[in-house]
PDB file of C-alpha atoms in Angstrom:
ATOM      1  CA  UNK A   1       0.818 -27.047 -21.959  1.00 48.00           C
ATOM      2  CA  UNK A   2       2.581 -27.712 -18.737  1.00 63.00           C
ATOM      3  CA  UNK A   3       0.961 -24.096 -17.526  1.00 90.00           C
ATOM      4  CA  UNK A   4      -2.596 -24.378 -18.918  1.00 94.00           C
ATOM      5  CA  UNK A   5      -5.086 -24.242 -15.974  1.00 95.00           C
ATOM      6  CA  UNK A   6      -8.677 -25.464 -15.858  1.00 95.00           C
ATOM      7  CA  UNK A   7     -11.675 -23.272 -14.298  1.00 95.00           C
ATOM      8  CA  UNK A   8     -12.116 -25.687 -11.690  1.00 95.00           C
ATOM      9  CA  UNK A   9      -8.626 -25.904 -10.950  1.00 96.00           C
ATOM     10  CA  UNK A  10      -8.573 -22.215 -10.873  1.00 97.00           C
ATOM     11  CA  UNK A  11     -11.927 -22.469  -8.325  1.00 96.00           C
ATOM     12  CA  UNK A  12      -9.731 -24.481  -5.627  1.00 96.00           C
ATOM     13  CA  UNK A  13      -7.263 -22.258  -5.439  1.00 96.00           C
ATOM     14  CA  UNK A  14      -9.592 -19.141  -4.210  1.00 97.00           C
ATOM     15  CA  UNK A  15     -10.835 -18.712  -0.641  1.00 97.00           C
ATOM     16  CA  UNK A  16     -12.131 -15.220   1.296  1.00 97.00           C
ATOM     17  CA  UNK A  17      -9.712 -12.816   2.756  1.00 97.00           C
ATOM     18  CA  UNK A  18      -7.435 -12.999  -0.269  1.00 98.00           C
ATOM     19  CA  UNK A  19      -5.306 -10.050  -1.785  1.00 98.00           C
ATOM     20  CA  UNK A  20      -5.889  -9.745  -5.723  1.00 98.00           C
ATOM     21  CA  UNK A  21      -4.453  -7.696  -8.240  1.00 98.00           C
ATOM     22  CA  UNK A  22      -6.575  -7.182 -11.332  1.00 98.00           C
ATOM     23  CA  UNK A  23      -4.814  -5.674 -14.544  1.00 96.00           C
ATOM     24  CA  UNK A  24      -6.760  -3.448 -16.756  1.00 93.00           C
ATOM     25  CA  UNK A  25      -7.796  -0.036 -17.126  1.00 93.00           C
ATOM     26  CA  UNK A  26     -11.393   0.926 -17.174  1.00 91.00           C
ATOM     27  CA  UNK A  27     -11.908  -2.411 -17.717  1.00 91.00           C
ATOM     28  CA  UNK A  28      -9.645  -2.406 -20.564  1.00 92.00           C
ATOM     29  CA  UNK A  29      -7.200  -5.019 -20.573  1.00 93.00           C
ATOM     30  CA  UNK A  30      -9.228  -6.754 -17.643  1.00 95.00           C
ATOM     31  CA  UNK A  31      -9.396 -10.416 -17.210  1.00 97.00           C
ATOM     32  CA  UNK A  32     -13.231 -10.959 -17.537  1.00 97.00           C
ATOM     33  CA  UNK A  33     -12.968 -14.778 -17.752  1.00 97.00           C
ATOM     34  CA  UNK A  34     -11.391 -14.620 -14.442  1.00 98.00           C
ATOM     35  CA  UNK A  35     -13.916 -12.135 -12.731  1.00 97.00           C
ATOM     36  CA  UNK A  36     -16.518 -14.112 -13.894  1.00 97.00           C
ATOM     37  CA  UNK A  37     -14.719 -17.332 -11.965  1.00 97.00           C
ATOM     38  CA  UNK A  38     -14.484 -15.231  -8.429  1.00 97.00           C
ATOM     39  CA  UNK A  39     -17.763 -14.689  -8.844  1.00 97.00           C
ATOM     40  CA  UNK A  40     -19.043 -17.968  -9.262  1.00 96.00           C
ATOM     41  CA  UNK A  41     -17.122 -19.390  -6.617  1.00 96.00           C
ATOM     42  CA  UNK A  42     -18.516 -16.559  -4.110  1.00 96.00           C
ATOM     43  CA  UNK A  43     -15.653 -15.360  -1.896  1.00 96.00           C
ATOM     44  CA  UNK A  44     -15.779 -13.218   0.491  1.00 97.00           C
ATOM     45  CA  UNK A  45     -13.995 -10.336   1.851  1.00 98.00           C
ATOM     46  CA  UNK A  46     -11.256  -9.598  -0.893  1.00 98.00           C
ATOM     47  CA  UNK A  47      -8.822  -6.815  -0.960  1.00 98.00           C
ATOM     48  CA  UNK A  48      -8.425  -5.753  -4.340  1.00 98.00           C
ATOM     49  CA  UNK A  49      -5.799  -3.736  -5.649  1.00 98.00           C
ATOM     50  CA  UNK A  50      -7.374  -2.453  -9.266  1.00 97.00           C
ATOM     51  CA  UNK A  51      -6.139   1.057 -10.845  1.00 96.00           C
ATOM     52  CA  UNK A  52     -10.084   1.086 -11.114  1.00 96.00           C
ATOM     53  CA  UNK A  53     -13.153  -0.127 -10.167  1.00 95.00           C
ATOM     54  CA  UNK A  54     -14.589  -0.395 -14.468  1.00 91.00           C
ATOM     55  CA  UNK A  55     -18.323   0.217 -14.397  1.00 94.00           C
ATOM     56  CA  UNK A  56     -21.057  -2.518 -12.458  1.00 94.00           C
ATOM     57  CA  UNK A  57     -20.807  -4.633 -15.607  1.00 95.00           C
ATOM     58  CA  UNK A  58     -17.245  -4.915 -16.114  1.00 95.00           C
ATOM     59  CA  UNK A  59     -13.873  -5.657 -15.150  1.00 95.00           C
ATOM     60  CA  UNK A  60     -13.490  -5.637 -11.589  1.00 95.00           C
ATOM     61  CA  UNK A  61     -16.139  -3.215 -10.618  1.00 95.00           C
ATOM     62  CA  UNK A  62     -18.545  -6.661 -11.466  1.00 96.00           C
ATOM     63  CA  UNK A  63     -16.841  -7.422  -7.821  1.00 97.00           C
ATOM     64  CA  UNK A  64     -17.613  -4.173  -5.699  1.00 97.00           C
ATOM     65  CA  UNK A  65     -21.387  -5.067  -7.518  1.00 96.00           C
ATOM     66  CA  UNK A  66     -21.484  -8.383  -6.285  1.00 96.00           C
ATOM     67  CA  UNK A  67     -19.951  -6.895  -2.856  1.00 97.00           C
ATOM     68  CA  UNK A  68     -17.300  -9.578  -2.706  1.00 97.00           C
ATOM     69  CA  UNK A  69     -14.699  -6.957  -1.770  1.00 98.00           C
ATOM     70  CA  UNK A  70     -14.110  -5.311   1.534  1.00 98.00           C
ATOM     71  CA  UNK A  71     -10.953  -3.626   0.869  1.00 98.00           C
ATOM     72  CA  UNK A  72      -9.780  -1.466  -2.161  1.00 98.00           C
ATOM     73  CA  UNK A  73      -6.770   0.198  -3.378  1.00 98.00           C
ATOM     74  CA  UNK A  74      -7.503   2.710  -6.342  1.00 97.00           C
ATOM     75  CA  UNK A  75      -6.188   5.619  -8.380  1.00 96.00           C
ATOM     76  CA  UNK A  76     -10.098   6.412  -8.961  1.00 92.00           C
ATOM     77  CA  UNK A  77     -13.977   5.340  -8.516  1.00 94.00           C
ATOM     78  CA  UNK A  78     -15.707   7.493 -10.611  1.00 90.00           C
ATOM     79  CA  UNK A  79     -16.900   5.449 -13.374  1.00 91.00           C
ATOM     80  CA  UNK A  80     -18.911   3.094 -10.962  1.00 95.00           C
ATOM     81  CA  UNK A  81     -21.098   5.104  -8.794  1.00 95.00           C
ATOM     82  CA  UNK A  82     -21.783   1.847  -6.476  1.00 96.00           C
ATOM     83  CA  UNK A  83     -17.988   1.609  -5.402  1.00 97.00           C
ATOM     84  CA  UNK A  84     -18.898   5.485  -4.179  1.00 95.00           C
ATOM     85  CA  UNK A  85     -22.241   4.027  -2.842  1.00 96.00           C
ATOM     86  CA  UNK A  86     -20.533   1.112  -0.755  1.00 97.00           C
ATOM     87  CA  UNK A  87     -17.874   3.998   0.245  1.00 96.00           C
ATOM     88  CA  UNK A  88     -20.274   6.838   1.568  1.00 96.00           C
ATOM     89  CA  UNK A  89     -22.016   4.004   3.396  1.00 96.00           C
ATOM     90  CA  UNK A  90     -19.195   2.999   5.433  1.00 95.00           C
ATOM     91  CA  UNK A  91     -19.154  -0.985   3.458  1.00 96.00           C
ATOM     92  CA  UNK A  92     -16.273  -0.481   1.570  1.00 97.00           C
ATOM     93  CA  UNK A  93     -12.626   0.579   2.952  1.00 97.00           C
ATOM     94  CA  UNK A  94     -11.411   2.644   0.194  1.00 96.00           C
ATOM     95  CA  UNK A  95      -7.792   3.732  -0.306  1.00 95.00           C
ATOM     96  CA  UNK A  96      -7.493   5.948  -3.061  1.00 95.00           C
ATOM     97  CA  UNK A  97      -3.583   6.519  -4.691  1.00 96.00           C
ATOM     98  CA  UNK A  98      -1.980   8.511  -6.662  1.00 96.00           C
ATOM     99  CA  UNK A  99      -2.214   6.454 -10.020  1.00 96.00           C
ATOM    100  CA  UNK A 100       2.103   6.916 -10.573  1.00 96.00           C
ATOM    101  CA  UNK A 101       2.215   6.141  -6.817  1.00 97.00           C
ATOM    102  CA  UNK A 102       0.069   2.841  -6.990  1.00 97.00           C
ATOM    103  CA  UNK A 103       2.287   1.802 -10.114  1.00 97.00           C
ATOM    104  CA  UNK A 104       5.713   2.668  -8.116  1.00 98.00           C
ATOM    105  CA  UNK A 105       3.879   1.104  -4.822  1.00 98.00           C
ATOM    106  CA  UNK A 106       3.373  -2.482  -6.775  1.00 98.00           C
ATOM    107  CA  UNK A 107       6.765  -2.252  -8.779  1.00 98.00           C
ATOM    108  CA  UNK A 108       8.514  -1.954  -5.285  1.00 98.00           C
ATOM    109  CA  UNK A 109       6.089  -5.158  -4.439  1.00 98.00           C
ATOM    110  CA  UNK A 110       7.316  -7.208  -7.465  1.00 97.00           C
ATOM    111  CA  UNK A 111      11.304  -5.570  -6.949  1.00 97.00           C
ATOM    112  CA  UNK A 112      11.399  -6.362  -3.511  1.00 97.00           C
ATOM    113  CA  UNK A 113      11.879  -2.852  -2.316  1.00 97.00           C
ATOM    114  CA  UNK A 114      11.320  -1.196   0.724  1.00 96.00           C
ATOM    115  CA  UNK A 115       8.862   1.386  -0.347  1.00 97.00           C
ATOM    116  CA  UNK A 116       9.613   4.696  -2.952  1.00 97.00           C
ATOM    117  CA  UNK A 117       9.817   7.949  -2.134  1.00 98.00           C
ATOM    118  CA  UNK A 118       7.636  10.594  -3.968  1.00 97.00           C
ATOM    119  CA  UNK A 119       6.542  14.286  -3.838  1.00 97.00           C
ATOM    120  CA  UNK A 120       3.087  13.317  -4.768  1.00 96.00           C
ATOM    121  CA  UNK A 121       0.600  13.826  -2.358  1.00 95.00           C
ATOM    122  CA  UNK A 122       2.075  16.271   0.886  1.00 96.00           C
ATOM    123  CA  UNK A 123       0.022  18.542   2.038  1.00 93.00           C
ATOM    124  CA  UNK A 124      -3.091  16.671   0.725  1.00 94.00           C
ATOM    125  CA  UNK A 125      -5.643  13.450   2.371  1.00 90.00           C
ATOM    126  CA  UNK A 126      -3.007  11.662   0.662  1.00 92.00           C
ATOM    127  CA  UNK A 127      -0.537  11.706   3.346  1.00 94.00           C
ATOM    128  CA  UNK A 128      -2.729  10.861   6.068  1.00 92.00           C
ATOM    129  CA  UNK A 129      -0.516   8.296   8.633  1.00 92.00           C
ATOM    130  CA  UNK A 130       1.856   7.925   5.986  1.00 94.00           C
ATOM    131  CA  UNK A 131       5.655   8.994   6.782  1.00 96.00           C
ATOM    132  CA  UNK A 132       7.737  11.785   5.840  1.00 97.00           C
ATOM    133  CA  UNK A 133      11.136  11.618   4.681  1.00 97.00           C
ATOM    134  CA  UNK A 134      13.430  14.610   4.167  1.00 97.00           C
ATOM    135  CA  UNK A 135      16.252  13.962   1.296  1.00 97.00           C
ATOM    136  CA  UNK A 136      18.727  16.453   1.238  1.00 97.00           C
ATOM    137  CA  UNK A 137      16.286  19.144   2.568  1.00 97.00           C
ATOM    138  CA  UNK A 138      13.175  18.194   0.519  1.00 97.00           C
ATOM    139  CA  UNK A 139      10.441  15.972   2.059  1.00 97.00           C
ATOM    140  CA  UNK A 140       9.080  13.022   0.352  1.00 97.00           C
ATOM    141  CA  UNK A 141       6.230  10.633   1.275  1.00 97.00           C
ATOM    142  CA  UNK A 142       6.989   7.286   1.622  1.00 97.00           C
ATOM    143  CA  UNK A 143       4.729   5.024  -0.422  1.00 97.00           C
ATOM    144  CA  UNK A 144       5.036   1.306   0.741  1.00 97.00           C
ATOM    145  CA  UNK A 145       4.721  -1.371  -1.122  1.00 98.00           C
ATOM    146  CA  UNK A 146       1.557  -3.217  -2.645  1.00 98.00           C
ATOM    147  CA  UNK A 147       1.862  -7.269  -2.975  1.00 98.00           C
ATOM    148  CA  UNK A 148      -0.802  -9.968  -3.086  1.00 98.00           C
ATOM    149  CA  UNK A 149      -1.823 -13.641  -3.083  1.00 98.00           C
ATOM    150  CA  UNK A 150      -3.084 -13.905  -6.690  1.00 98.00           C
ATOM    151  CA  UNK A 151      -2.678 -11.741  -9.713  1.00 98.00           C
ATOM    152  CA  UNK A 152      -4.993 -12.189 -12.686  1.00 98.00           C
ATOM    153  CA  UNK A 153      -4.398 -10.610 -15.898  1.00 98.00           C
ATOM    154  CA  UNK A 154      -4.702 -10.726 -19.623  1.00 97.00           C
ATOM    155  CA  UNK A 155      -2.825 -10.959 -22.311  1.00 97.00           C
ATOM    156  CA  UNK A 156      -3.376 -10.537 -25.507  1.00 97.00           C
ATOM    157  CA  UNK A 157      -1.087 -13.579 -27.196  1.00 98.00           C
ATOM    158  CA  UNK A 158       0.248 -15.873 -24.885  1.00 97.00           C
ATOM    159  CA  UNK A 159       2.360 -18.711 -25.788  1.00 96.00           C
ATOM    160  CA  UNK A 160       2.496 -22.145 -23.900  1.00 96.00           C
ATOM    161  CA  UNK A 161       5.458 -21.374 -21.989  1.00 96.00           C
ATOM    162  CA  UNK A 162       3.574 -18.170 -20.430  1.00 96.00           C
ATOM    163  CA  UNK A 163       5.126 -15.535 -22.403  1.00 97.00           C
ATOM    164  CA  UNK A 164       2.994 -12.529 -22.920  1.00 98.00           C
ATOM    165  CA  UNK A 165       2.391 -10.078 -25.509  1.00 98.00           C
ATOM    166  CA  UNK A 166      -0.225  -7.038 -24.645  1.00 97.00           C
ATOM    167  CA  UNK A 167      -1.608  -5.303 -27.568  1.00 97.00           C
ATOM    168  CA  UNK A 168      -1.797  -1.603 -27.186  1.00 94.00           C
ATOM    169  CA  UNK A 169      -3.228  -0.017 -24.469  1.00 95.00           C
ATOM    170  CA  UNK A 170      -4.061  -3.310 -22.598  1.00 95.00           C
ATOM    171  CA  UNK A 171      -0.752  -3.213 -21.372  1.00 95.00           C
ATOM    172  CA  UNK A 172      -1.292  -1.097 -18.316  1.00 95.00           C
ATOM    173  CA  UNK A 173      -0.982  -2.452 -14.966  1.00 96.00           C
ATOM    174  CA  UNK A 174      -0.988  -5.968 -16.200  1.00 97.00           C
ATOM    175  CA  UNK A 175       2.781  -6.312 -16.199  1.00 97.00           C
ATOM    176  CA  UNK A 176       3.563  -4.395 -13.347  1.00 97.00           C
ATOM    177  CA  UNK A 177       1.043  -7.022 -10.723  1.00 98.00           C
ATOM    178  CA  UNK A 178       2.870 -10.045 -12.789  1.00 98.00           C
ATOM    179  CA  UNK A 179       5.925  -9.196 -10.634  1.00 98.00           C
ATOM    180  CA  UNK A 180       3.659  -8.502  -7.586  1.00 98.00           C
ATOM    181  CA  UNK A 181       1.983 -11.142  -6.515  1.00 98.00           C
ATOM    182  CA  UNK A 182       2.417 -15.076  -5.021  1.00 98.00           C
ATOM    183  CA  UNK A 183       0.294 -16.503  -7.834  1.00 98.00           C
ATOM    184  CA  UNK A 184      -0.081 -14.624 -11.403  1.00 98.00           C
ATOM    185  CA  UNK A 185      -2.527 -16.078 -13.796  1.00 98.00           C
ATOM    186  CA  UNK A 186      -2.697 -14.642 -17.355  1.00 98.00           C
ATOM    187  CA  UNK A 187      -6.520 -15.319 -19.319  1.00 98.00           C
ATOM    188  CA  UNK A 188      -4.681 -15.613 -23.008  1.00 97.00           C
ATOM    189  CA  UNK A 189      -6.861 -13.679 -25.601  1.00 96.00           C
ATOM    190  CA  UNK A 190      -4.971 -16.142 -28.150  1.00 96.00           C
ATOM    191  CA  UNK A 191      -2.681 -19.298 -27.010  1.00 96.00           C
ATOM    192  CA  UNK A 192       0.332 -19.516 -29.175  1.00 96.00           C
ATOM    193  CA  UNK A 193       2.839 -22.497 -29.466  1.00 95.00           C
ATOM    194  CA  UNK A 194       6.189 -21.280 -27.485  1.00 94.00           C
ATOM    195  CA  UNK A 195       8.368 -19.436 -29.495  1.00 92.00           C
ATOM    196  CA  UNK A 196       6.118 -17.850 -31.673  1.00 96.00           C
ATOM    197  CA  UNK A 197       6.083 -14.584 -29.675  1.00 97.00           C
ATOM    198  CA  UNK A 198       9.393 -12.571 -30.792  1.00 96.00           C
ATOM    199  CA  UNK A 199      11.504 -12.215 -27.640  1.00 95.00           C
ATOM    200  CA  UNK A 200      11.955  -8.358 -27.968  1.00 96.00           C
ATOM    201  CA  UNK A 201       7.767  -8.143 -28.302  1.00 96.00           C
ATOM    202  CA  UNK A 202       7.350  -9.956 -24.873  1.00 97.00           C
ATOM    203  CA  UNK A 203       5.594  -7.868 -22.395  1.00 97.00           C
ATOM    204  CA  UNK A 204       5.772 -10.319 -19.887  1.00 98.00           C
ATOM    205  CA  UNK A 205       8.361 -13.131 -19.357  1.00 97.00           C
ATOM    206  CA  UNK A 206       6.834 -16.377 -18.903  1.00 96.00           C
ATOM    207  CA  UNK A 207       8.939 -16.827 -15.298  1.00 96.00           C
ATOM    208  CA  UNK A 208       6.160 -14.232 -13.815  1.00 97.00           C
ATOM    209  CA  UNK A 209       3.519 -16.622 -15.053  1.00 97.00           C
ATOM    210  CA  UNK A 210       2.338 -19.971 -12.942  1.00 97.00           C
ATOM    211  CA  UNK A 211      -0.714 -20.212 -15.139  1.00 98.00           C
ATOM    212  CA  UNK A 212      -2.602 -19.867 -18.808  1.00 98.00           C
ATOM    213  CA  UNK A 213      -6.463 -20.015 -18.885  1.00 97.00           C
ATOM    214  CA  UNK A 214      -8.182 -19.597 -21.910  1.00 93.00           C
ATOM    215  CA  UNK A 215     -11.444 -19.847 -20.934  1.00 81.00           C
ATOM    216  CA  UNK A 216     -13.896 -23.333 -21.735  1.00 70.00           C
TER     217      UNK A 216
END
């Protein structure tokens, strides 16, 4: 497996001040094998982009817990009262978007795109230093866009070559910060020998993917 990736390995590669994407939704679809590995090694000061901070005890809410993140870009906190806590208490910089927005923000990261242009959020906290456009005489914020160091996501069935399948509702954001990000690596649910995913049911093309981990 000219992908597969060792915990250690994985270790070397992570230092404070990164940018990480984190697929899932309420933790669903969330690479837990790679939380726990963050928070073993102990870094510092990560901005995380997450479409939510889980609960304390999982997904990537286990890193506002362990306070490892200074930095946050979210659709919405509620489900883990400490990323409010850390919030009200002036420890956490929290940047809440528009869920559609965050999506279109990290697609334009992964597309190379300037930035998209949406309704969503005029007139509201939302479009706070953020710039106006007027198209054809209606206004439109502009949303730039979202990219990071390291992406870590799951998949469901992955096959050797990277290729990943998502069952269900895992899917979410995982796809979307595949395309987003310097260095994407996928936590496969169940490794599969390439070409035993059918090419219409991958998710994710295996040219997103630098690495497999599958845990140890």
């Amino acid at each position: 497996m000219r992908k597969a990736i060792t915990k250690q390995m994985i270790a070397e590669l992570l230092h404070d001040d990164m940018t990480i994407m984190i697929g899932g939704f309420m933790a669903n679809g969330a690479p837990e094998g790679l939380i726990d590995i963050l928070i073993e090694k102990g870094i510092k000061n990560i901005t995380l982009i997450s479409t939510d901070t889980g609960t304390p005890d999982t997904g990537s809410g286990r890193l506002i817990k362990n306070r490892s993140v200074s930095k946050l870009y979210a659709s919405h906190i509620g489900l883990n009262p400490e990323t409010g806590n850390q919030m009200n208490r002036g420890e956490l910089d929290v940047e809440l978007v528009p869920q559609g927005s965050l999506a279109e923000k990290i697609r334009a990261g992964g597309a190379g795109l300037g930035g998209v242009l949406t309704p969503t959020g005029l007139g509201t906290l939302v479009a706070e230093d953020k710039q106006v456009i007027n198209v054809d005489g209606t206004d439109f914020l502009l949303e730039k866009p979202l990219r990071a160091d390291l992406a870590l996501i799951r998949g469901s069935i992955v096959d050797t070559k990277g290729n990943v399948f998502y069952k269900r509702t895992t899917q979410n954001f995982n796809p979307l910060m595949a395309t987003a990000a310097d260095t994407v690596i996928v936590e496969a649910e169940i490794l599969v020998k390439a070409g035993d995913i059918e090419p219409e049911s991958v998710h994710t093309p295996g040219l997103f993917v630098d690495y497999i981990y599958q845990g140890e």
